[in-house]
mmCIF file of C-alpha atoms in Angstrom:
data_model
loop_
_atom_site.group_PDB
_atom_site.id
_atom_site.type_symbol
_atom_site.label_atom_id
_atom_site.label_comp_id
_atom_site.label_asym_id
_atom_site.label_seq_id
_atom_site.Cartn_x
_atom_site.Cartn_y
_atom_site.Cartn_z
ATOM 1 C CA UNK J 1052 70.884 12.578 117.133
ATOM 2 C CA UNK J 1053 70.801 14.926 114.130
ATOM 3 C CA UNK J 1054 73.686 16.908 115.545
ATOM 4 C CA UNK J 1055 75.788 13.783 116.068
ATOM 5 C CA UNK J 1056 75.406 12.801 112.386
ATOM 6 C CA UNK J 1057 76.125 16.354 111.296
ATOM 7 C CA UNK J 1058 79.213 16.459 113.503
ATOM 8 C CA UNK J 1059 80.366 13.098 112.101
ATOM 9 C CA UNK J 1060 79.912 14.341 108.498
ATOM 10 C CA UNK J 1061 81.850 17.524 109.258
ATOM 11 C CA UNK J 1062 84.665 15.464 110.810
ATOM 12 C CA UNK J 1063 84.852 13.172 107.751
ATOM 13 C CA UNK J 1064 84.881 16.140 105.351
ATOM 14 C CA UNK J 1065 87.565 17.867 107.438
ATOM 15 C CA UNK J 1066 89.639 14.677 107.360
ATOM 16 C CA UNK J 1067 89.468 14.528 103.536
ATOM 17 C CA UNK J 1068 90.296 18.227 103.223
ATOM 18 C CA UNK J 1069 93.373 17.728 105.393
ATOM 19 C CA UNK J 1070 94.432 14.810 103.194
ATOM 20 C CA UNK J 1071 94.289 17.083 100.135
ATOM 21 C CA UNK J 1072 97.204 19.050 101.610
ATOM 22 C CA UNK J 1073 99.153 15.893 102.522
ATOM 23 C CA UNK J 1074 102.356 14.877 100.805
ATOM 24 C CA UNK J 1075 102.191 12.250 98.043
ATOM 25 C CA UNK J 1076 102.386 8.634 99.079
ATOM 26 C CA UNK J 1077 105.725 6.871 99.140
ATOM 27 C CA UNK J 1078 104.359 3.527 97.991
ATOM 28 C CA UNK J 1079 106.946 1.698 95.949
ATOM 29 C CA UNK J 1080 106.802 -1.243 93.625
ATOM 30 C CA UNK J 1081 108.629 -3.355 96.238
ATOM 31 C CA UNK J 1082 105.875 -2.801 98.822
ATOM 32 C CA UNK J 1083 103.052 -3.797 96.470
ATOM 33 C CA UNK J 1084 104.456 -5.983 93.671
ATOM 34 C CA UNK J 1085 102.268 -6.276 90.602
ATOM 35 C CA UNK J 1086 100.134 -3.274 91.461
ATOM 36 C CA UNK J 1087 101.911 -0.944 89.039
ATOM 37 C CA UNK J 1088 101.467 -3.039 85.896
ATOM 38 C CA UNK J 1089 104.004 -2.932 83.060
ATOM 39 C CA UNK J 1090 104.950 0.715 83.665
ATOM 40 C CA UNK J 1091 108.402 1.902 84.602
ATOM 41 C CA UNK J 1092 109.760 5.147 85.951
ATOM 42 C CA UNK J 1093 112.141 6.923 83.576
ATOM 43 C CA UNK J 1094 113.985 10.167 84.142
ATOM 44 C CA UNK J 1095 113.538 13.109 81.770
ATOM 45 C CA UNK J 1096 117.192 12.789 80.754
ATOM 46 C CA UNK J 1097 116.609 9.190 79.634
ATOM 47 C CA UNK J 1098 113.482 10.224 77.735
ATOM 48 C CA UNK J 1099 115.359 13.014 75.937
ATOM 49 C CA UNK J 1100 118.199 10.638 75.059
ATOM 50 C CA UNK J 1101 115.710 8.156 73.620
ATOM 51 C CA UNK J 1102 114.158 10.883 71.421
ATOM 52 C CA UNK J 1103 117.514 12.195 70.291
ATOM 53 C CA UNK J 1104 118.251 13.739 66.921
ATOM 54 C CA UNK J 1105 120.355 10.652 66.108
ATOM 55 C CA UNK J 1106 117.089 8.994 65.152
ATOM 56 C CA UNK J 1107 116.299 11.528 62.388
ATOM 57 C CA UNK J 1108 117.066 10.667 58.785
ATOM 58 C CA UNK J 1109 115.770 13.133 56.194
ATOM 59 C CA UNK J 1110 116.381 10.783 53.256
ATOM 60 C CA UNK J 1111 113.218 10.769 51.168
ATOM 61 C CA UNK J 1112 111.019 12.743 48.814
ATOM 62 C CA UNK J 1113 110.171 16.217 50.111
ATOM 63 C CA UNK J 1114 107.297 18.318 48.734
ATOM 64 C CA UNK J 1115 107.649 21.993 49.632
ATOM 65 C CA UNK J 1116 105.248 24.896 49.049
ATOM 66 C CA UNK J 1117 106.858 28.349 49.007
ATOM 67 C CA UNK J 1118 104.054 30.647 50.155
ATOM 68 C CA UNK J 1119 105.564 33.995 49.103
ATOM 69 C CA UNK J 1120 104.992 35.847 45.845
ATOM 70 C CA UNK J 1121 105.209 34.302 43.379
ATOM 71 C CA UNK J 1122 104.083 30.996 44.850
ATOM 72 C CA UNK J 1123 106.332 28.109 43.931
ATOM 73 C CA UNK J 1124 106.576 24.414 44.671
ATOM 74 C CA UNK J 1125 109.589 22.152 45.049
ATOM 75 C CA UNK J 1126 109.838 18.402 44.902
ATOM 76 C CA UNK J 1127 113.233 17.278 46.162
ATOM 77 C CA UNK J 1128 114.773 13.821 46.509
ATOM 78 C CA UNK J 1129 117.123 14.197 49.483
ATOM 79 C CA UNK J 1130 119.803 11.841 50.770
ATOM 80 C CA UNK J 1131 121.417 12.221 54.190
ATOM 81 C CA UNK J 1132 124.975 11.203 55.058
ATOM 82 C CA UNK J 1133 125.527 11.936 58.760
ATOM 83 C CA UNK J 1134 124.592 15.639 59.061
ATOM 84 C CA UNK J 1135 125.134 16.511 55.371
ATOM 85 C CA UNK J 1136 122.241 16.577 52.919
ATOM 86 C CA UNK J 1137 122.366 16.345 49.104
ATOM 87 C CA UNK J 1138 119.677 15.982 46.523
ATOM 88 C CA UNK J 1139 118.000 16.989 43.330
ATOM 89 C CA UNK J 1140 114.530 17.792 42.165
ATOM 90 C CA UNK J 1141 112.255 20.266 40.441
ATOM 91 C CA UNK J 1142 111.081 23.820 41.181
ATOM 92 C CA UNK J 1143 107.677 24.628 39.682
ATOM 93 C CA UNK J 1144 106.213 28.117 39.384
ATOM 94 C CA UNK J 1145 104.815 30.583 36.855
ATOM 95 C CA UNK J 1146 103.803 27.725 34.546
ATOM 96 C CA UNK J 1147 107.374 26.466 34.227
ATOM 97 C CA UNK J 1148 109.512 23.794 35.844
ATOM 98 C CA UNK J 1149 113.249 23.921 36.439
ATOM 99 C CA UNK J 1150 115.542 21.134 37.537
ATOM 100 C CA UNK J 1151 117.432 21.944 40.718
ATOM 101 C CA UNK J 1152 120.165 20.664 42.997
ATOM 102 C CA UNK J 1153 120.074 20.810 46.787
ATOM 103 C CA UNK J 1154 122.780 20.843 49.461
ATOM 104 C CA UNK J 1155 122.429 21.392 53.153
ATOM 105 C CA UNK J 1156 122.928 20.274 56.699
ATOM 106 C CA UNK J 1157 121.040 19.023 59.703
ATOM 107 C CA UNK J 1158 121.772 20.723 63.017
ATOM 108 C CA UNK J 1159 119.638 19.793 65.985
ATOM 109 C CA UNK J 1160 116.039 19.950 64.847
ATOM 110 C CA UNK J 1161 116.818 22.416 62.033
ATOM 111 C CA UNK J 1162 117.288 21.446 58.388
ATOM 112 C CA UNK J 1163 119.064 24.113 56.318
ATOM 113 C CA UNK J 1164 118.971 23.689 52.540
ATOM 114 C CA UNK J 1165 120.405 25.636 49.631
ATOM 115 C CA UNK J 1166 118.545 24.888 46.401
ATOM 116 C CA UNK J 1167 119.904 26.106 43.054
ATOM 117 C CA UNK J 1168 117.864 25.818 39.839
ATOM 118 C CA UNK J 1169 119.867 24.613 36.829
ATOM 119 C CA UNK J 1170 120.546 27.411 34.317
ATOM 120 C CA UNK J 1171 119.213 30.197 36.573
ATOM 121 C CA UNK J 1172 121.266 32.356 38.939
ATOM 122 C CA UNK J 1173 118.703 32.327 41.760
ATOM 123 C CA UNK J 1174 119.654 30.735 45.085
ATOM 124 C CA UNK J 1175 116.974 29.447 47.460
ATOM 125 C CA UNK J 1176 117.912 29.284 51.167
ATOM 126 C CA UNK J 1177 115.444 27.235 53.212
ATOM 127 C CA UNK J 1178 115.344 26.791 56.993
ATOM 128 C CA UNK J 1179 112.966 24.046 58.065
ATOM 129 C CA UNK J 1180 111.976 23.179 61.613
ATOM 130 C CA UNK J 1181 111.655 19.436 62.147
ATOM 131 C CA UNK J 1182 109.901 19.975 65.465
ATOM 132 C CA UNK J 1183 106.820 21.369 63.739
ATOM 133 C CA UNK J 1184 107.167 18.884 60.856
ATOM 134 C CA UNK J 1185 105.462 21.283 58.487
ATOM 135 C CA UNK J 1186 106.868 24.804 58.660
ATOM 136 C CA UNK J 1187 109.854 26.961 57.977
ATOM 137 C CA UNK J 1188 110.937 30.007 56.021
ATOM 138 C CA UNK J 1189 112.955 30.775 52.938
ATOM 139 C CA UNK J 1190 114.849 33.534 51.145
ATOM 140 C CA UNK J 1191 115.485 33.662 47.400
ATOM 141 C CA UNK J 1192 118.557 35.624 46.309
ATOM 142 C CA UNK J 1193 117.828 36.583 42.702
ATOM 143 C CA UNK J 1194 120.261 37.209 39.856
ATOM 144 C CA UNK J 1195 119.255 40.908 39.712
ATOM 145 C CA UNK J 1196 120.483 41.436 43.299
ATOM 146 C CA UNK J 1197 117.024 41.558 44.838
ATOM 147 C CA UNK J 1198 115.717 39.028 47.292
ATOM 148 C CA UNK J 1199 112.315 37.806 48.358
ATOM 149 C CA UNK J 1200 111.237 35.696 51.285
ATOM 150 C CA UNK J 1201 108.295 33.917 52.807
ATOM 151 C CA UNK J 1202 107.005 30.924 54.682
ATOM 152 C CA UNK J 1203 107.426 27.376 53.469
ATOM 153 C CA UNK J 1204 105.350 24.327 54.303
ATOM 154 C CA UNK J 1205 106.489 20.809 53.572
ATOM 155 C CA UNK J 1206 105.571 17.155 53.590
ATOM 156 C CA UNK J 1207 107.864 14.130 53.539
ATOM 157 C CA UNK J 1208 107.066 10.785 51.916
ATOM 158 C CA UNK J 1209 109.039 8.736 54.456
ATOM 159 C CA UNK J 1210 109.306 8.483 58.228
ATOM 160 C CA UNK J 1211 112.184 10.857 59.031
ATOM 161 C CA UNK J 1212 112.341 9.535 62.596
ATOM 162 C CA UNK J 1213 113.409 6.073 61.445
ATOM 163 C CA UNK J 1214 116.938 5.116 62.498
ATOM 164 C CA UNK J 1215 119.480 5.737 59.716
ATOM 165 C CA UNK J 1216 120.424 2.048 59.491
ATOM 166 C CA UNK J 1217 116.780 1.138 58.843
ATOM 167 C CA UNK J 1218 116.469 3.242 55.663
ATOM 168 C CA UNK J 1219 116.395 1.217 52.460
ATOM 169 C CA UNK J 1220 117.952 2.245 49.165
ATOM 170 C CA UNK J 1221 115.525 3.932 46.766
ATOM 171 C CA UNK J 1222 115.578 5.154 43.168
ATOM 172 C CA UNK J 1223 115.394 8.782 42.123
#
């Protein structure tokens, strides 16, 4: 009797082990309506199209920390028109603040900005990755011909993934 139970247990375990190597079930929603709940099957192409770059609008107030030496901060009010970016703001560093203008473009998930302080011949080139939402790098071309570079972190005061038509007007 003990051997019969043992043999039955081994057979059941073997059955389950064979099922582990089986192909996935082909149950469809039509065979069992209501069993799948409110879910739907979507292809990766449709998912990528839904999360497209067309939904990004960088209009808003950007706070940037330049982590090189010397450390500097920027606060920029940016406005997007299609893939072109314009704005103005302030660069703060070494106990002084300078007004600045910004121009740039959006290409894919990359925001490229050129920021020029008013009255100073330095040019700041920033490349920001919108996929990380916080990081990028920069190069400053100085009036004396030298350049310096470093990492930049940033924060945005608005939802940059809001559709462009949903962005309200705002004051600078």
